Coordinates of C-alpha atoms and ligand atoms in Angstrom, one line a residue:
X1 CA -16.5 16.2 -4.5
X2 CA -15.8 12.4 -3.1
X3 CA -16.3 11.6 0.4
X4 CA -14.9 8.2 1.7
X5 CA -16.8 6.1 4.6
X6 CA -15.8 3.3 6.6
X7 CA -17.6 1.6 9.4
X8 CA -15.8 -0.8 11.9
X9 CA -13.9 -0.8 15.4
X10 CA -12.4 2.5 17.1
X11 CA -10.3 1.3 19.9
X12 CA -7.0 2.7 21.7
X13 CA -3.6 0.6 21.4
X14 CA -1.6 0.0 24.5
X15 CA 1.9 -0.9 23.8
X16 CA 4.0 -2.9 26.0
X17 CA 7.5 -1.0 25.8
X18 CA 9.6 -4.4 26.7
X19 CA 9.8 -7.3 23.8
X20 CA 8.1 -10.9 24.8
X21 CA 5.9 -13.2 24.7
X22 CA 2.2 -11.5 25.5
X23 CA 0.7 -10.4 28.9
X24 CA 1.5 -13.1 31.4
X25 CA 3.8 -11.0 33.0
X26 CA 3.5 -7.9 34.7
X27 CA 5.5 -5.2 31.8
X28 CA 5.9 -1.6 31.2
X29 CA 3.2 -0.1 29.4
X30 CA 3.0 3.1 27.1
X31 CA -0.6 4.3 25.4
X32 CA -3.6 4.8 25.3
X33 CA -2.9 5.8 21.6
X34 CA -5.9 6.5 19.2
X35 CA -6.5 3.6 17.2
X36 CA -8.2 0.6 14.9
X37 CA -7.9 0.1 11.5
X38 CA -10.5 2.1 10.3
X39 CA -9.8 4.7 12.2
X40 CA -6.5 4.9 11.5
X41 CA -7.2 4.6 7.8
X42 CA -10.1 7.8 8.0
X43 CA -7.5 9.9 10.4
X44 CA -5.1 9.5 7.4
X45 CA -7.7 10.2 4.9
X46 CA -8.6 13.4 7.2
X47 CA -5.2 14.6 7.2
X48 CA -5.0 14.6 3.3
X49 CA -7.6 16.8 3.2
X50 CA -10.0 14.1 1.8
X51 CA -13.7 14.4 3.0
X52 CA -14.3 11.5 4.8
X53 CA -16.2 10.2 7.4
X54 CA -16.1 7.4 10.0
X55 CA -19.3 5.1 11.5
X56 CA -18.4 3.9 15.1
X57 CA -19.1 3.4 18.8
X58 CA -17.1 4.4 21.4
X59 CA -18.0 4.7 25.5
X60 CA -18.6 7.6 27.3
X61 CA -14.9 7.1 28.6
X62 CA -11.2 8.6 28.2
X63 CA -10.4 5.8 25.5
X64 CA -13.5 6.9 23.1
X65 CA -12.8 11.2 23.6
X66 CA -9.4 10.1 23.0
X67 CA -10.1 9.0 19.4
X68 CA -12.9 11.4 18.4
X69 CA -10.7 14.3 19.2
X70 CA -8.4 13.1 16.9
X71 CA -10.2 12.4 14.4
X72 CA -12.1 15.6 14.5
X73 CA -8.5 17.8 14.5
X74 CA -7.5 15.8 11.5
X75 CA -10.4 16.9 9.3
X76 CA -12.6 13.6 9.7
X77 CA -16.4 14.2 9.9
X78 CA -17.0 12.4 13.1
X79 CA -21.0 13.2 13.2
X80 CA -20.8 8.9 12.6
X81 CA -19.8 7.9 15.8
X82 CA -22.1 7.4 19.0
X83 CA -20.8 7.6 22.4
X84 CA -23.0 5.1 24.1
X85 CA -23.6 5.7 27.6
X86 CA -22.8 2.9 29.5
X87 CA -20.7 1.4 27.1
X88 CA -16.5 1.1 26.9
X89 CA -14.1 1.9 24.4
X90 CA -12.6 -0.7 22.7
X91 CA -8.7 -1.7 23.3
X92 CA -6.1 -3.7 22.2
X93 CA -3.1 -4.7 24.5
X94 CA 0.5 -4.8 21.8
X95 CA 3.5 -6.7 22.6
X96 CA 6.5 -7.4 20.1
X97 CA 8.1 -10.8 20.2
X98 CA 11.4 -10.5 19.8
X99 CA 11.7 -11.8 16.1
X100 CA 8.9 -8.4 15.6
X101 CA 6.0 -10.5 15.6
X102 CA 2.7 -9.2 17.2
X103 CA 0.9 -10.8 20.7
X104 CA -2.4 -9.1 21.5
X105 CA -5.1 -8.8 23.6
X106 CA -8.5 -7.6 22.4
X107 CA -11.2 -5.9 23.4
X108 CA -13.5 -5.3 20.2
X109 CA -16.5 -7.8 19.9
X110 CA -17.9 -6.5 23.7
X111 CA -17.0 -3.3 23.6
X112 CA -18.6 -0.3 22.6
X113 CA -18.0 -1.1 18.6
X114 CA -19.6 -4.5 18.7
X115 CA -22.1 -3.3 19.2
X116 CA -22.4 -0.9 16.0
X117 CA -25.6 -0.2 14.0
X118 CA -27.2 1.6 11.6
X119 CA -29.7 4.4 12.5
X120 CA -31.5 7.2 10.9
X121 CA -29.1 9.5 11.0
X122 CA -26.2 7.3 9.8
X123 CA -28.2 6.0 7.1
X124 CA -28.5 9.9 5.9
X125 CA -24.9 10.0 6.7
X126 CA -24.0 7.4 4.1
X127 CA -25.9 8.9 1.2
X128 CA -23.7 12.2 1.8
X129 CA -20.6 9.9 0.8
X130 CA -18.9 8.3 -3.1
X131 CA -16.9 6.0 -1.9
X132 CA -16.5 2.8 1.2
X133 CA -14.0 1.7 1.9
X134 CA -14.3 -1.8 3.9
X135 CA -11.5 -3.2 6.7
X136 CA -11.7 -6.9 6.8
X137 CA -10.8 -6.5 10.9
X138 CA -14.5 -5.0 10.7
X139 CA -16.1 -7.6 10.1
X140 CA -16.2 -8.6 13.5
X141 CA -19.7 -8.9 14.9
X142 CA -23.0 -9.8 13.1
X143 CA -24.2 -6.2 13.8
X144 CA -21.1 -4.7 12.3
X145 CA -21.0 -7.1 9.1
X146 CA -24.8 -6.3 8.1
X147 CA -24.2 -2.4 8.5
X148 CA -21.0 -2.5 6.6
X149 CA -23.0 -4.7 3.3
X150 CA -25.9 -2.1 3.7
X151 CA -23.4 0.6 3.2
X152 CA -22.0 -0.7 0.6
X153 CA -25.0 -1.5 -1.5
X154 CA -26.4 2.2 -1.0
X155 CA -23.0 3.8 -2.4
X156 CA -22.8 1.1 -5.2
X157 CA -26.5 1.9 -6.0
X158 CA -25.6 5.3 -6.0
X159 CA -22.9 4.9 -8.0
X160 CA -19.8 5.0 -5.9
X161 CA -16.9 2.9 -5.6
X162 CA -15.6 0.2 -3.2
X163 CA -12.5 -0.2 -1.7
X164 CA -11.2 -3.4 0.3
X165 CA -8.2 -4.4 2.6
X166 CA -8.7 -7.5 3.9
X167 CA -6.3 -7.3 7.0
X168 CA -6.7 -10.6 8.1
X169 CA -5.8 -11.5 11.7
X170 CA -5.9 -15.2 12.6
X171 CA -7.5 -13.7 16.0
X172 CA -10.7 -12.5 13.5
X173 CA -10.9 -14.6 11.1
X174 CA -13.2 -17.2 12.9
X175 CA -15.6 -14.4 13.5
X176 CA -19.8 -15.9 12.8
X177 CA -19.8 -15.2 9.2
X178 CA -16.9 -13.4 8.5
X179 CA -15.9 -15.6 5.1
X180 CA -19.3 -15.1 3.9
X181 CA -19.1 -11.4 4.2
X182 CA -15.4 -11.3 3.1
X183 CA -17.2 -12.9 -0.4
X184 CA -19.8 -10.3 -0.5
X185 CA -17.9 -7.2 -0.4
X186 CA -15.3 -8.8 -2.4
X187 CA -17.8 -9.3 -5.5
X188 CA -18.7 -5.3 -5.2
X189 CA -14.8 -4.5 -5.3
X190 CA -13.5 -1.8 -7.4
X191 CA -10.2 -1.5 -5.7
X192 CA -8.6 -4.2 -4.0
X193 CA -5.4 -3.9 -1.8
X194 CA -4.7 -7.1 0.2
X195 CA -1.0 -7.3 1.4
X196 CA 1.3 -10.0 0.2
X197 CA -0.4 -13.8 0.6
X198 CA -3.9 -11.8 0.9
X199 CA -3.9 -11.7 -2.7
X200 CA -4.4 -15.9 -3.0
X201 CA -7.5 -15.4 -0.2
X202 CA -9.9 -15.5 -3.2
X203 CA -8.2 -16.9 -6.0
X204 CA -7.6 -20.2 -7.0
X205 CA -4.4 -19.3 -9.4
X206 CA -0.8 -20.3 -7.2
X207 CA 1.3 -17.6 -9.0
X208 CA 0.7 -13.9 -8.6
X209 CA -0.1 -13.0 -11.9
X210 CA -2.4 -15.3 -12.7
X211 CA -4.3 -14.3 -9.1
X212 CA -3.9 -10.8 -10.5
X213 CA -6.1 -12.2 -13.9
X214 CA -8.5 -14.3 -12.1
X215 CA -9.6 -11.0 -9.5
X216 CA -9.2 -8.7 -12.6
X217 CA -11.5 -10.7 -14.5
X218 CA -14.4 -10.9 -11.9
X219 CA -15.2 -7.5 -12.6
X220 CA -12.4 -5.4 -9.8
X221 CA -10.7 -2.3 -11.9
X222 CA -7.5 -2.0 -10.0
X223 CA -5.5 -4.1 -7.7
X224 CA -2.7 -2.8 -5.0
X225 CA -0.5 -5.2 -3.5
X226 CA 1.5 -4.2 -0.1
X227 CA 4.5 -6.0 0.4
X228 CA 5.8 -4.4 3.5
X229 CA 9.5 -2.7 3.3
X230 CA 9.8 -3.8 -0.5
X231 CA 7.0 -1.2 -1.3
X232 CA 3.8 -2.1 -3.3
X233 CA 2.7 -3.3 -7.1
X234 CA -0.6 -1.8 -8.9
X235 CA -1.9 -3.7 -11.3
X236 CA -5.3 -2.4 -13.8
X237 CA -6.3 -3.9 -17.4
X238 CA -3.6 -1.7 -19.0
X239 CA -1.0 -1.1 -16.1
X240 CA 1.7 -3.7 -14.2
X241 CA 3.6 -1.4 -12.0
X242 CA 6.1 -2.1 -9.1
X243 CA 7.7 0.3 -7.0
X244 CA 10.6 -0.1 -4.3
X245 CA 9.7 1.3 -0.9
X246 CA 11.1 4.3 0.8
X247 CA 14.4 3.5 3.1
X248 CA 13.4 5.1 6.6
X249 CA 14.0 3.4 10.1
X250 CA 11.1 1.5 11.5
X251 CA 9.7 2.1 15.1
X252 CA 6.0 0.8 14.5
X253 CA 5.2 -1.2 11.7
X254 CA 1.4 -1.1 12.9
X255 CA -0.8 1.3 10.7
X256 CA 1.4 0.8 7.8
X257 CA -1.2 -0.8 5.5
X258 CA -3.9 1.8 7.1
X259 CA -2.2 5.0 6.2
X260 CA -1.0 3.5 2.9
X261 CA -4.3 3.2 2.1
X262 CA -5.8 5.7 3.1
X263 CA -3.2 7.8 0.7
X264 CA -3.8 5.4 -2.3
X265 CA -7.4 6.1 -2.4
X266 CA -7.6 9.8 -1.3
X267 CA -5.7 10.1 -4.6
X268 CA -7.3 7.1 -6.9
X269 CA -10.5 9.3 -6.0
X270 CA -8.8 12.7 -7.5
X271 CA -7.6 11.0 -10.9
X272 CA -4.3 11.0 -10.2
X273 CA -2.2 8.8 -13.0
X274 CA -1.3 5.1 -10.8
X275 CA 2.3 5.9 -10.4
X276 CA 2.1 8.9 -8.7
X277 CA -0.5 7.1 -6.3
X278 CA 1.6 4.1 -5.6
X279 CA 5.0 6.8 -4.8
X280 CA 2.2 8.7 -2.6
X281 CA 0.9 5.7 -1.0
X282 CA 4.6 4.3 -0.4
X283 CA 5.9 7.3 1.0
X284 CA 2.5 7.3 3.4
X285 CA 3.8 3.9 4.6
X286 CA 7.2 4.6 5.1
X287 CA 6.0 7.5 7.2
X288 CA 3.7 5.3 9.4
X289 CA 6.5 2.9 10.5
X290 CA 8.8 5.9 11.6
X291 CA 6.6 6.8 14.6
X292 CA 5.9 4.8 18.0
X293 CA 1.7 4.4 17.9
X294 CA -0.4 2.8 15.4
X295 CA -2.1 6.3 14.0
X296 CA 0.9 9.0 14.9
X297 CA 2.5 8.3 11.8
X298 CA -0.1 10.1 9.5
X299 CA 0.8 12.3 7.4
X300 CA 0.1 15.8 5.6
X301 CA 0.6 16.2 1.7
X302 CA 3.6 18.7 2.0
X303 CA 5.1 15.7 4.6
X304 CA 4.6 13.3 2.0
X305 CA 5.9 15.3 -0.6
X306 CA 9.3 16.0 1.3
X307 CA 9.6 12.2 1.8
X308 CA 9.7 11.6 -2.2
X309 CA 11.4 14.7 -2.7
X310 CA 14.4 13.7 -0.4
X311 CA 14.9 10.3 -1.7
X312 CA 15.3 11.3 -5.3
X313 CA 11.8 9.9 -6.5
X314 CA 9.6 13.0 -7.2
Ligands
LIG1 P1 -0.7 -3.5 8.7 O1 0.2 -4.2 9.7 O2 -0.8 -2.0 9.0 O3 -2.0 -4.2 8.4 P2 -0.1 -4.2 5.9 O4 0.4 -5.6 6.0 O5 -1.5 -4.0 5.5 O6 0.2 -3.5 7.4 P3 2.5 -3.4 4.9 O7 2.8 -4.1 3.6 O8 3.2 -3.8 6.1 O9 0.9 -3.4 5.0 O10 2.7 -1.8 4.7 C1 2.0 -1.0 3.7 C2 3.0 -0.2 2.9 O11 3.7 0.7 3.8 C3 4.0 -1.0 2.2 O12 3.5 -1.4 0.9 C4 5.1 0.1 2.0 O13 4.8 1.0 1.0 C5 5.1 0.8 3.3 N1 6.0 0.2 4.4 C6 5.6 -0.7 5.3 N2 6.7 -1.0 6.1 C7 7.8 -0.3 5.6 C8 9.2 -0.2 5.9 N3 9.7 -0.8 6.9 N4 9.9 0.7 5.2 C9 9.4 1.4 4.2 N5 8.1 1.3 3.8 C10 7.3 0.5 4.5
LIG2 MG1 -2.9 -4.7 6.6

């Protein structure tokens, strides 16, 4: 049986309910909702049934029992995450522009998360899992970066697999020794999934395909490309494949790229053929954007399966 990890931030998302141009302002607020990439990915995970299980720090606070219960009634092992006593849940303050861009403000590095090690216990707790999967938002902090390459050597060693998003922010990309890291994990990748200009992050080829060839032929098995609304492309040694995405209404795009793939490698891990995945992983996406909340939007297998179902594509 496989058992996904990731390590990184837990935080809880605070959405400003009026469009404009960041916090300067007093607005209406709505949250705290459960939230961080990782998280949000593992809670997906959870909720396909996947084993899976999530290293993390949260305070002793509302905002940290706020994600853990979650995570814990969607099925993720949450044995990973300290509550540290003094400490306080990370948060991030959302506002949409009005042309749907995102403002934020963060609170990750000095919270409870930043300050994420390994320990005894989670070192035992990462020889229990197959397969990391690595969130380029987590590599935020020296602390967090080391823990996350130490976790990835022992499942590689072990055999496992890799999986990396590198959900780049401009707000984290100037993080002490984030590009080095990014480098790191990326030459122990088995399955990459950047979204759209991601792909050219470590390739020196200007078209797609020939970015495609350059990352295939460094030694990663499988690449998934997110293009937002349009849907997503897998390419392998033997497959190109490109499939439309699902028409639903979008209310949040945030978690999109989480929950997709969180879907695409719960089911790359069971065998599945690639274009089932990719229609799995679409229709996981589609879901995410239909709900107000950056980890309400997950989604069950039979919710999944009604999705394809009623748009013709099963
Ligand atoms: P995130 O903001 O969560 O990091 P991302 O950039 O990683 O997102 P996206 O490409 O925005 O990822 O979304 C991931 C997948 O979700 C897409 O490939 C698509 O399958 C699905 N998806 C996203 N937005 C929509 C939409 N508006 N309609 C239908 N499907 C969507
Ligand atoms: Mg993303």
């Amino acid at each position: 049986m496989s058992k996904i990890l990731t390590i990184g931030e837990i935080l809880v998302e605070i959405v400003a309910t009026k469009r404009g141009n960041g916090f300067r302002e007093a607005v209406p607020l709505i949250g705290p909702f459960p939230s961080g990439a990782p998280a949000i990915f593992m809670d997906q995970a959870g909720k396909l049934g996947q084993d899976c299980a999530i290293i993390s720090r949260v305070g002793d606070d509302d905002f940290g029992w706020v994600n853990i219960d979650r995570l814990k009634a969607d099925g993720v092992d949450v044995s990973g995450i300290e509550v540290v006593p003094h400490g306080t849940t990370g948060s991030a303050f959302v506002r949409y522009r009005e042309d749907g861009s995102r403002a934020f403000v963060f609170n990750i590095r000095h919270s409870a998360c930043g300050t994420i090690e390994l320990s005894d216990k989670t070192l035992a707790l990462i020889d229990t899992c197959t397969h990391m999967h690595v969130m380029g938002t987590a590599l935020y902090a020296p602390s967090v970066v080391k823990s996350i390459l130490t976790a990835v050597e022992r499942i590689k060693a072990a055999g496992g697999t890799i999986s990396f998003d590198p959900n780049l922010r401009p707000e984290i990309l100037d993080a002490p020794g984030m590009r080095e890291a990014l480098q790191v994990v990326l030459a122990k990748t088995d399955l990459f999934m950047p979204s759209g200009e991601e792909l050219f992050l470590f390739a020196k080829a200007s078209t797609e395909k020939d970015a495609v060839d350059e990352l295939l032929a460094k030694g990663i098995k499988a690449i998934v490309v997110k293009r937002g609304a349009k849907g997503s492309s897998y390419f392998d040694g033997d497959n190109a494949l490109h499939l439309p995405g699902y028409e639903v209404e979008e209310v949040d795009p945030t978690g999109a790229g989480d929950c997709f793939g969180a879907t695409f490698v719960t089911f790359w891990l069971s065998g599945m053929h690639p274009a089932d995945i990719l229609r799995y992983a679409n229709a996981s996406g589609a879901r995410a954007v239909t709900k107000a909340g950056p980890m309400e939007g997950a989604s069950t297998r039979s919710e999944l399966d009604a999705l394809i179902q009623s748009q013709g594509n099963a």
